[in-house]
Amino acid sequence: MQSPAKILVIDDDSEIRYSLERVLSARQYAVSAASSGEEGIEQAEQESFEAIFLDNRMQGMSGMEALQHLRSVAPNAMIILMTAFGTTQTAIEAMKFGAFDYIIKPFDIKKVLSLVERAVQAHRDLVDSATEHYSPLLNSEDYKEGIVGDSDPMQEVFKMIGQVATSDVTVMVTGESGTGKELIARCIWQHSLRAKKAFIAVNCAAIPDNLIESELFGHEKGAFTGATNQRTGKFELCDGGTLFLDEIGDMALPTQTKILRALQEGEIQRVGGEKVIKVDVRLIAATNKNLERMVEEKTFREDLYYRLNVMRIRMPSLRDRLSDVPALVDFMLQRLRKDRKTRVRRVSAEGLEWLTSYPWPGNVRELENTVQRCAVVAQGDTILTKDLPKEIIDFVAARRPESDLVEGPSENKKLSSSSPVEPLADDVSPALEPAVSEPDAFVGGLDSELDCEGLLDRLYSKLRENVDSNLLEELEREMIRRVIAETEGNQVKASQLLGITRATLRKRLSQYEIRY
Ligand SMILES: Nc1ncnc2c1ncn2[C@@H]1O[C@H](COP(=O)(O)OP(=O)(O)OP(=O)(O)O)[C@@H](O)[C@H]1O
Ligand SMILES: [Mg+2]
C-alpha cells in the first residue's frame, strides 16, 4: 500500500493551520504545519512533501518569497498558494514562481480536497517520470575528469592524452575557440608525473608584447622604467611543473626565440639580468591560429614550431561531435545543480534535439553559456524549446518545412519524420535517450497547454470542483466558437467538423450567441 502523502501547511494563522490539518488528516494525509515561511522552508529542507499549502500574507517572510525558496529546496513539491484576495496579479506571480495552483480564502472544503488530490497526483507523476526517465547519462564519478565526450573524435583525444601524459614531451593543442584546449592541457598535467607540481597558465594574447617577457622570464630591479623590484617569471615559478602557454600564435618573434632557448637548453635569463637560471618546465602550448601558415609567412619561428609540435592534439569542433551534446548538457546541468545555481534537471526531448542540431560556432563554451542562460529562464525543472536562445530557434525554424512554420516553432509540435532537422546522431545509444525523452508537460507541476492528458486531468478536476457550473456547455460553446472561426463561418464545414447536424449547429449558435 502506498504510504500516505505528506502535506505541509504554512500559515501564521493558527485557525487555518488547524482546520486544514483536521480536514486533511481525516482523509489520511500526513499533515505537518509551520507558522512562518522560515519555519516551513526549514521543514521542507528536512523532509519531502508531496504538496505544500502556503499562505501569501504572513508576518515576516511573504508567501511569494517563501515560494521562491521552497521551489529550490523542494523542487518537486506542489505548492498551493493561499490568498485572501484573488487578484490576477497574485495568480500570475504565483504561477510565474512555479506554484502548482492557488486557492482563495475562505475555502470550500471540497475544493481543497480536490486540489490536494490533484497536487499529490501531479507530484507522483513528476517523481515517477523522473525516476523512470531521468537517469543521468553518466554518474558523477564518470564526470570526475570534467571532460565529457563519448564521440569517436573525443575518444581519440583521450587516447592521445594517455599516450603523452606520462612522458615529458611538449604538447601542442590546437582547435577552434571554446573546444576545450585549456581543459585538455590541465588533464594532461593531472595525469602526468608532474601532477603534484605547479600548473601555470599564461594567456599570451592577453599580455602586451612589452610585458610578456617579464611575465614569462621575470626581470631584475631597474631593468626598465617601472621595474622598481625584482620579479620572478612564470618559468621560474613553474620549475618542476607544467607551463601552459595559451594563444602561443600571438607571441612576438623575440619572445619566441627566448622560449625556444628555455625549451632546448632548459635555461632562462631574467629581463635585464646576466645570470643564467636553470629551469625544468614541461610546456603545453595551445592556439587557434594556423601555425603552419604563420611559419610560411614567417610570423612564427619554424624551429619553435617543430620544437612545440612534438605531439599534437587536435580538438574537434563541437559540430563534428554533436552526439556529445546530450552528455555535455547533462554534465553542465549537474555541475550547476551541485553549485546550487539551478534546480533544472533536464532538457525536453525536443529541446535537446534542437541543441543537437545546432552547429555551435563557439563550440563547448557557447553551449555552456547557453545552458546557463536557459537554466535561468526555465520555469520548472526542465528546459523547453521556448527557453532556448533566439539563434537556435531561428536556426531550427529555417530548416523546417514551410507547413511547420505556421505558428513558429513550438513545443510538442514534433518535428515530422521528413523534417530536415537532423535527429540525434546515430551514435547516441538508446540508453541515453531516457534522460531526455520525458514529456515536457510536467514542469514544476504546471501542465503544458498542449499536453492533452494533462489538460483532460485539469478539466476533469475542474468539473468536480464546480459540479454546477455547466462545464460541458462552456466547453461546447468554446469548441463551436473556434470551429466557426476556423471555417470562417461556413456552417456546412463546421457541422461536419463538429459531428453535429446543421440544424443543431444553428440552434447552438443562437443559444450561445455566436456570430461570425
Ligand atoms: N569536453 C568537455 N567537457 C566538458 N566541458 C568542456 C569540454 N570542453 C570544453 N569544456 C568547457 O568549455 C569551456 C571552454 O573550454 P576551454 O577554455 O578549455 O576552451 P579553449 O579551447 O581553451 O577556448 P579558447 O580558444 O577560447 O581559449 C570551459 O568552461 C570548459 O570547461
Ligand atoms: Mg583557452
XYZ file of C-alpha atoms and ligand atoms in Angstrom:
548
model
C 0.000 0.000 0.000
C 1.212 3.465 -0.785
C 2.274 5.458 2.262
C 0.095 8.492 2.997
C 1.010 11.600 1.063
C 2.735 14.230 3.150
C 1.327 17.717 3.185
C 2.835 20.793 4.771
C 0.676 23.739 5.780
C 2.473 27.059 6.179
C 0.331 29.813 7.648
C 0.727 32.223 10.543
C -2.978 31.960 11.232
C -3.426 29.089 13.683
C -7.078 28.644 12.767
C -6.246 27.954 9.162
C -3.469 25.554 10.169
C -5.800 23.747 12.488
C -8.699 23.457 10.081
C -6.554 22.278 7.190
C -4.818 19.768 9.436
C -8.158 18.441 10.590
C -9.691 18.153 7.144
C -6.632 16.606 5.541
C -5.780 14.215 8.376
C -9.320 12.906 8.202
C -8.552 11.936 4.599
C -5.443 10.027 5.638
C -2.918 12.623 4.622
C 0.115 13.050 6.855
C -0.035 16.719 7.737
C 2.684 18.920 9.215
C 2.350 22.593 9.955
C 4.601 25.627 10.175
C 3.700 29.096 11.399
C 6.095 31.082 9.227
C 7.818 30.957 5.859
C 11.194 30.434 7.517
C 9.951 27.511 9.596
C 8.242 25.973 6.580
C 11.385 26.166 4.473
C 13.351 24.502 7.244
C 10.859 21.651 7.408
C 10.829 21.262 3.636
C 14.595 21.013 3.669
C 14.479 18.143 6.103
C 11.510 16.215 4.850
C 9.982 15.806 1.448
C 6.361 16.790 0.975
C 4.040 15.994 -1.878
C 2.163 19.239 -1.507
C 2.612 22.452 0.438
C -0.139 24.916 1.311
C 1.480 28.301 1.613
C -0.161 31.454 2.872
C 0.512 34.511 0.775
C 0.323 37.095 3.553
C 2.330 36.267 6.600
C 4.285 38.121 9.241
C 7.958 38.079 8.282
C 8.765 36.370 5.030
C 5.990 36.810 2.471
C 4.381 33.841 0.781
C 5.831 34.812 -2.569
C 9.315 34.983 -1.109
C 8.854 31.654 0.641
C 7.547 30.211 -2.611
C 10.805 31.006 -4.370
C 12.871 29.432 -1.601
C 10.645 26.393 -1.495
C 10.988 25.915 -5.240
C 14.693 25.451 -4.791
C 14.727 23.387 -1.575
C 11.745 21.243 -2.545
C 11.540 21.408 -6.345
C 9.131 18.501 -6.621
C 6.626 19.633 -4.014
C 3.418 21.016 -5.458
C 2.905 24.383 -3.864
C -0.566 25.784 -3.427
C -0.652 29.441 -2.545
C -3.464 30.529 -0.260
C -4.602 34.053 -0.746
C -7.320 36.208 0.672
C -7.683 38.304 -2.431
C -7.765 36.579 -5.743
C -6.100 39.244 -7.785
C -4.841 38.463 -11.240
C -1.523 39.863 -10.123
C -1.163 37.271 -7.368
C -2.198 34.490 -9.696
C 0.314 35.471 -12.329
C 3.079 35.953 -9.806
C 2.332 32.647 -8.107
C 2.346 30.711 -11.343
C 5.426 32.540 -12.559
C 7.329 31.498 -9.498
C 6.322 27.907 -10.034
C 3.254 27.437 -7.810
C 1.091 24.475 -8.684
C -2.091 26.419 -8.148
C -3.635 28.940 -5.810
C -6.762 28.955 -3.722
C -8.750 31.833 -2.373
C -9.701 32.095 1.280
C -12.105 31.317 2.807
C -12.064 27.983 1.098
C -14.521 25.398 0.229
C -13.507 22.030 1.668
C -14.464 20.215 -1.499
C -12.136 22.472 -3.450
C -9.305 21.952 -1.019
C -9.645 18.207 -1.231
C -9.807 18.095 -4.963
C -6.824 20.413 -5.200
C -4.778 18.245 -2.844
C -5.717 15.130 -4.733
C -4.609 16.736 -7.945
C -1.415 18.061 -6.431
C -0.471 14.704 -4.975
C -1.138 13.027 -8.295
C 0.914 15.609 -10.149
C 3.734 15.086 -7.679
C 3.596 11.318 -8.200
C 3.596 11.743 -11.956
C 6.542 14.047 -11.744
C 8.535 11.779 -9.480
C 7.626 8.684 -11.481
C 8.592 10.253 -14.725
C 11.795 11.495 -13.150
C 12.785 8.090 -11.819
C 11.653 6.292 -14.914
C 13.291 8.579 -17.366
C 15.861 10.547 -15.573
C 18.966 8.566 -15.173
C 21.949 10.809 -15.511
C 23.824 9.853 -18.631
C 26.858 9.266 -16.524
C 27.233 9.230 -12.793
C 29.288 11.887 -11.134
C 32.245 9.508 -10.907
C 32.399 9.435 -14.700
C 32.454 13.204 -14.773
C 35.356 13.364 -12.356
C 37.742 14.402 -15.086
C 35.437 17.243 -16.028
C 35.802 16.308 -19.678
C 32.831 14.881 -21.471
C 32.927 13.140 -24.793
C 31.890 9.715 -25.975
C 32.204 10.506 -29.648
C 34.952 8.978 -31.742
C 36.920 12.216 -32.131
C 36.947 12.727 -28.354
C 37.941 9.121 -27.742
C 40.935 9.802 -29.985
C 41.761 12.844 -27.860
C 41.605 10.754 -24.680
C 43.898 8.169 -26.217
C 46.389 10.866 -27.099
C 46.244 12.248 -23.577
C 47.015 8.784 -22.266
C 49.959 8.486 -24.623
C 51.543 11.831 -23.861
C 50.684 12.370 -20.224
C 53.445 10.465 -18.511
C 56.217 11.391 -20.877
C 57.644 14.855 -20.595
C 57.179 15.816 -24.218
C 55.939 19.194 -25.267
C 52.366 19.041 -26.437
C 50.626 21.348 -28.825
C 46.845 21.570 -28.546
C 45.081 23.140 -31.487
C 41.437 23.734 -32.247
C 38.810 26.405 -32.611
C 37.973 28.703 -29.768
C 35.978 27.056 -26.990
C 36.777 23.462 -27.948
C 38.412 22.725 -24.593
C 42.104 23.267 -25.239
C 42.860 24.505 -21.748
C 40.799 21.742 -20.229
C 42.867 19.183 -22.106
C 46.110 20.847 -21.032
C 45.043 20.557 -17.409
C 44.031 16.966 -17.919
C 47.461 16.103 -19.322
C 49.085 17.747 -16.323
C 46.800 15.917 -13.867
C 47.798 12.592 -15.383
C 51.467 13.420 -15.654
C 54.326 12.652 -13.314
C 54.304 16.351 -12.547
C 50.756 16.282 -11.192
C 51.879 17.281 -7.710
C 53.857 20.231 -9.017
C 52.592 23.547 -10.311
C 50.399 24.106 -13.363
C 50.567 27.689 -14.523
C 48.579 29.029 -17.455
C 49.648 32.148 -19.306
C 47.458 33.666 -21.962
C 49.941 35.175 -24.371
C 47.265 37.102 -26.238
C 46.156 38.908 -23.093
C 49.570 40.352 -22.206
C 51.052 43.247 -24.177
C 54.246 42.479 -26.111
C 56.406 44.689 -23.933
C 55.344 42.876 -20.777
C 55.237 39.277 -21.899
C 58.951 38.627 -21.479
C 58.908 39.976 -17.975
C 55.824 37.870 -17.260
C 57.490 34.695 -18.510
C 61.115 35.197 -17.509
C 60.935 37.803 -14.774
C 63.087 40.915 -14.553
C 65.785 42.437 -12.415
C 65.226 45.597 -10.443
C 65.718 48.625 -12.711
C 65.595 46.542 -15.913
C 63.232 49.059 -17.452
C 61.243 52.090 -16.388
C 58.790 50.964 -13.795
C 60.763 47.843 -12.803
C 61.147 49.001 -9.225
C 61.533 45.499 -7.835
C 62.985 42.233 -8.986
C 60.286 39.928 -10.340
C 60.252 36.171 -10.718
C 58.791 34.992 -14.007
C 56.422 32.117 -14.675
C 59.154 29.804 -15.970
C 60.991 30.053 -12.678
C 57.828 29.806 -10.605
C 56.856 26.743 -12.524
C 60.163 24.939 -12.029
C 59.445 21.203 -11.889
C 55.913 21.799 -13.088
C 53.880 22.368 -16.245
C 53.536 25.672 -18.040
C 50.570 26.183 -20.320
C 51.156 28.837 -22.934
C 47.762 29.661 -24.342
C 47.374 31.503 -27.664
C 51.024 30.962 -28.461
C 50.399 32.115 -32.026
C 50.004 35.647 -30.672
C 53.533 35.799 -29.318
C 56.066 38.254 -30.763
C 59.140 36.864 -32.554
C 61.763 37.951 -29.981
C 59.850 36.210 -27.223
C 59.582 33.111 -29.401
C 63.371 32.994 -29.535
C 63.625 33.026 -25.772
C 61.012 30.350 -25.406
C 62.957 28.165 -27.777
C 66.064 28.566 -25.679
C 64.174 27.733 -22.488
C 62.893 24.582 -24.127
C 66.118 23.489 -25.769
C 68.634 24.416 -23.119
C 66.373 24.408 -20.084
C 67.644 27.848 -19.163
C 66.358 31.396 -18.992
C 67.580 34.862 -18.119
C 65.532 37.491 -16.392
C 64.977 40.676 -18.365
C 67.893 42.966 -17.576
C 69.775 40.139 -15.852
C 73.036 38.376 -16.649
C 72.541 35.252 -14.596
C 71.521 32.076 -16.422
C 68.861 30.264 -14.472
C 68.248 26.553 -14.989
C 64.574 25.619 -15.240
C 62.862 22.308 -15.656
C 59.463 23.044 -17.177
C 57.159 20.950 -19.239
C 55.442 23.030 -21.842
C 51.980 22.620 -23.233
C 51.026 25.156 -25.853
C 47.696 25.961 -27.446
C 46.493 28.046 -30.310
C 43.532 28.513 -32.571
C 45.752 30.069 -35.227
C 47.099 28.239 -38.239
C 50.740 27.974 -37.189
C 51.776 26.287 -40.448
C 50.630 29.325 -42.358
C 52.314 31.602 -39.863
C 55.557 29.689 -40.378
C 55.186 30.154 -44.121
C 54.522 33.833 -43.609
C 57.493 33.959 -41.254
C 55.489 35.309 -38.340
C 56.167 32.174 -36.325
C 59.619 30.668 -35.936
C 59.931 27.412 -37.789
C 62.344 25.890 -35.277
C 59.997 26.724 -32.382
C 57.116 25.296 -34.361
C 58.894 21.945 -34.700
C 60.005 22.036 -31.081
C 56.435 22.601 -29.898
C 54.803 20.311 -32.339
C 56.331 17.135 -30.943
C 52.914 15.823 -30.111
C 49.827 17.437 -31.483
C 46.302 17.101 -30.134
C 43.673 18.485 -32.445
C 40.486 19.367 -30.590
C 37.435 18.548 -32.685
C 34.849 21.259 -33.185
C 31.585 20.601 -31.428
C 29.676 20.483 -34.719
C 31.809 17.461 -35.636
C 30.796 15.651 -32.495
C 27.192 16.727 -31.968
C 26.451 13.336 -30.457
C 28.282 14.579 -27.353
C 25.816 17.408 -26.820
C 23.334 15.466 -24.622
C 26.058 14.297 -22.263
C 27.663 17.738 -22.180
C 24.335 19.344 -21.328
C 23.699 16.774 -18.635
C 27.150 17.345 -17.193
C 26.719 21.117 -17.228
C 23.337 20.909 -15.520
C 24.705 18.543 -12.891
C 27.501 20.977 -12.190
C 25.151 23.950 -11.938
C 22.938 21.978 -9.573
C 25.892 20.968 -7.442
C 26.824 24.622 -7.135
C 23.192 25.315 -6.294
C 22.899 27.632 -9.228
C 19.842 25.937 -10.688
C 17.094 23.486 -9.987
C 16.840 22.490 -13.617
C 17.410 18.792 -14.126
C 16.981 18.200 -17.809
C 16.147 19.461 -21.260
C 12.978 18.343 -23.001
C 13.419 15.766 -25.745
C 12.635 18.319 -28.412
C 14.857 20.943 -26.835
C 17.727 18.512 -26.816
C 17.064 17.588 -30.399
C 17.382 21.261 -31.291
C 20.549 21.687 -29.286
C 21.953 18.638 -31.009
C 21.254 20.002 -34.455
C 22.844 23.427 -33.950
C 26.357 23.903 -35.369
C 27.805 25.723 -32.302
C 30.270 28.171 -33.828
C 31.547 28.976 -30.308
C 31.880 25.275 -29.509
C 31.613 23.943 -25.948
C 31.991 27.389 -24.414
C 28.949 28.595 -26.334
C 26.996 25.512 -25.306
C 27.997 26.130 -21.700
C 26.792 29.735 -21.826
C 23.582 28.654 -23.494
C 22.851 26.021 -20.864
C 23.492 28.547 -18.111
C 21.185 31.095 -19.677
C 18.450 28.541 -20.303
C 18.711 27.305 -16.724
C 17.943 30.838 -15.594
C 14.891 31.308 -17.789
C 13.411 27.812 -17.420
C 10.400 27.861 -15.156
C 10.290 24.329 -13.870
C 12.949 21.699 -13.716
C 13.028 21.186 -17.480
C 14.431 23.426 -20.188
C 11.926 23.676 -23.037
C 12.428 24.836 -26.607
C 10.893 28.202 -25.757
C 13.736 28.757 -23.293
C 16.383 28.327 -25.973
C 18.173 31.365 -27.391
C 16.801 33.031 -30.473
C 19.655 31.970 -32.719
C 18.874 28.308 -32.109
C 15.135 28.776 -32.549
C 15.807 30.669 -35.783
C 18.236 28.034 -36.963
C 15.734 25.227 -36.445
C 12.912 27.291 -37.913
C 14.943 27.985 -41.043
C 15.403 24.278 -41.570
C 11.803 23.279 -41.010
C 9.369 22.692 -43.807
C 7.059 25.645 -44.533
C 4.000 23.859 -43.216
C 5.561 23.510 -39.794
C 6.161 27.181 -39.511
C 2.634 28.491 -39.386
C 2.905 29.417 -35.751
C 6.627 29.284 -35.442
C 8.450 26.561 -33.636
C 6.577 25.351 -30.609
C 6.937 22.681 -28.030
C 5.122 19.452 -28.792
C 4.870 20.354 -32.449
C 7.176 17.432 -33.010
C 9.431 17.522 -35.956
C 7.957 15.315 -38.580
C 9.987 12.436 -39.876
C 10.504 14.333 -43.079
C 11.883 17.254 -41.162
C 15.291 18.286 -42.327
C 16.389 18.821 -38.744
C 18.759 16.031 -38.062
C 17.701 13.560 -35.429
C 20.110 12.738 -32.653
C 23.247 11.430 -34.189
C 23.276 7.711 -34.696
C 25.956 7.044 -32.199
C 23.868 8.210 -29.265
C 22.944 4.899 -27.785
C 19.296 4.357 -26.957
C 20.369 4.082 -23.351
C 20.987 7.795 -23.437
C 17.505 8.636 -24.531
C 15.546 8.174 -21.342
C 17.259 11.101 -19.690
C 15.621 13.384 -22.174
C 12.584 11.606 -23.509
C 10.328 12.761 -20.756
C 7.330 14.728 -21.904
C 7.564 18.436 -21.428
C 4.289 18.555 -19.638
C 5.498 18.253 -16.093
C 7.285 21.408 -15.457
C 7.198 22.265 -11.806
C 3.713 20.817 -11.819
C 2.403 23.129 -14.489
C 0.660 21.378 -17.334
C 1.779 22.417 -20.753
C -1.262 23.708 -22.569
C -0.686 21.307 -25.353
C -0.451 18.227 -23.232
C -3.800 16.556 -23.812
C -3.730 14.183 -20.913
C -2.779 16.929 -18.504
C -5.452 19.097 -19.994
C -8.098 16.442 -19.539
C -6.995 15.876 -15.972
C -7.364 19.544 -15.284
C -10.728 19.711 -16.937
C -11.957 16.748 -15.021
C -10.939 18.123 -11.677
C -12.392 21.493 -12.590
C -15.630 19.682 -13.348
C -15.528 18.025 -9.957
C -14.762 21.288 -8.243
C -17.634 23.106 -9.902
C -20.279 20.479 -10.446
C -22.960 23.018 -11.073
C -21.031 25.270 -13.381
C -22.165 23.825 -16.717
C -18.696 22.952 -17.748
C -19.797 20.855 -20.682
C -21.753 23.754 -22.035
C -18.768 26.007 -21.599
C -16.678 23.515 -23.450
C -19.198 23.182 -26.223
C -19.509 26.932 -26.629
C -15.735 27.337 -26.880
C -15.373 24.466 -29.306
C -18.108 25.772 -31.597
C -16.725 29.287 -31.445
C -13.326 28.029 -32.559
C -14.629 25.805 -35.310
C -16.777 28.613 -36.689
C -13.787 30.899 -36.679
C -11.636 28.288 -38.348
C -14.174 27.554 -41.065
C -14.810 31.273 -41.470
C -18.475 30.862 -40.735
C -19.047 28.008 -43.166
C -21.800 26.102 -41.361
C -21.576 23.039 -43.596
C -17.923 22.558 -42.873
C -18.342 23.472 -39.223
C -21.107 20.986 -38.597
C -19.096 18.275 -40.336
C -16.118 19.022 -38.198
C -18.159 19.075 -35.012
C -20.069 15.950 -35.938
C -23.499 17.540 -35.481
C -26.258 18.370 -37.928
C -26.546 21.822 -39.382
C -29.829 22.314 -37.553
C -28.195 21.531 -34.219
C -25.345 23.825 -35.062
C -27.724 26.668 -35.826
C -29.566 26.052 -32.561
C -26.313 26.158 -30.644
C -25.110 29.255 -32.442
C -28.143 31.167 -31.338
C -28.159 29.595 -27.866
C -24.529 30.653 -27.318
C -24.935 33.870 -29.235
C -22.068 33.069 -31.529
C -21.843 35.162 -34.650
C -19.384 35.213 -37.439
N 34.819 18.078 -23.340
C 34.397 18.961 -22.469
N 33.691 18.571 -21.421
C 33.225 19.463 -20.526
N 33.445 20.776 -20.589
C 34.171 21.234 -21.601
C 34.683 20.355 -22.600
N 35.359 21.091 -23.477
C 35.275 22.353 -23.076
N 34.578 22.461 -21.940
C 34.265 23.700 -21.222
O 34.105 24.726 -22.198
C 34.737 25.929 -21.790
C 35.793 26.300 -22.813
O 36.894 25.411 -22.726
P 38.401 25.910 -22.835
O 38.595 27.210 -22.128
O 39.271 24.790 -22.414
O 38.448 26.145 -24.405
P 39.591 26.712 -25.288
O 39.705 25.823 -26.441
O 40.810 26.950 -24.436
O 38.981 28.086 -25.755
P 39.750 29.423 -26.266
O 40.432 29.079 -27.537
O 38.621 30.373 -26.466
O 40.679 29.805 -25.176
C 35.317 25.669 -20.420
O 34.438 26.149 -19.429
C 35.423 24.166 -20.345
O 35.290 23.708 -19.017
Mg 41.722 28.800 -23.940
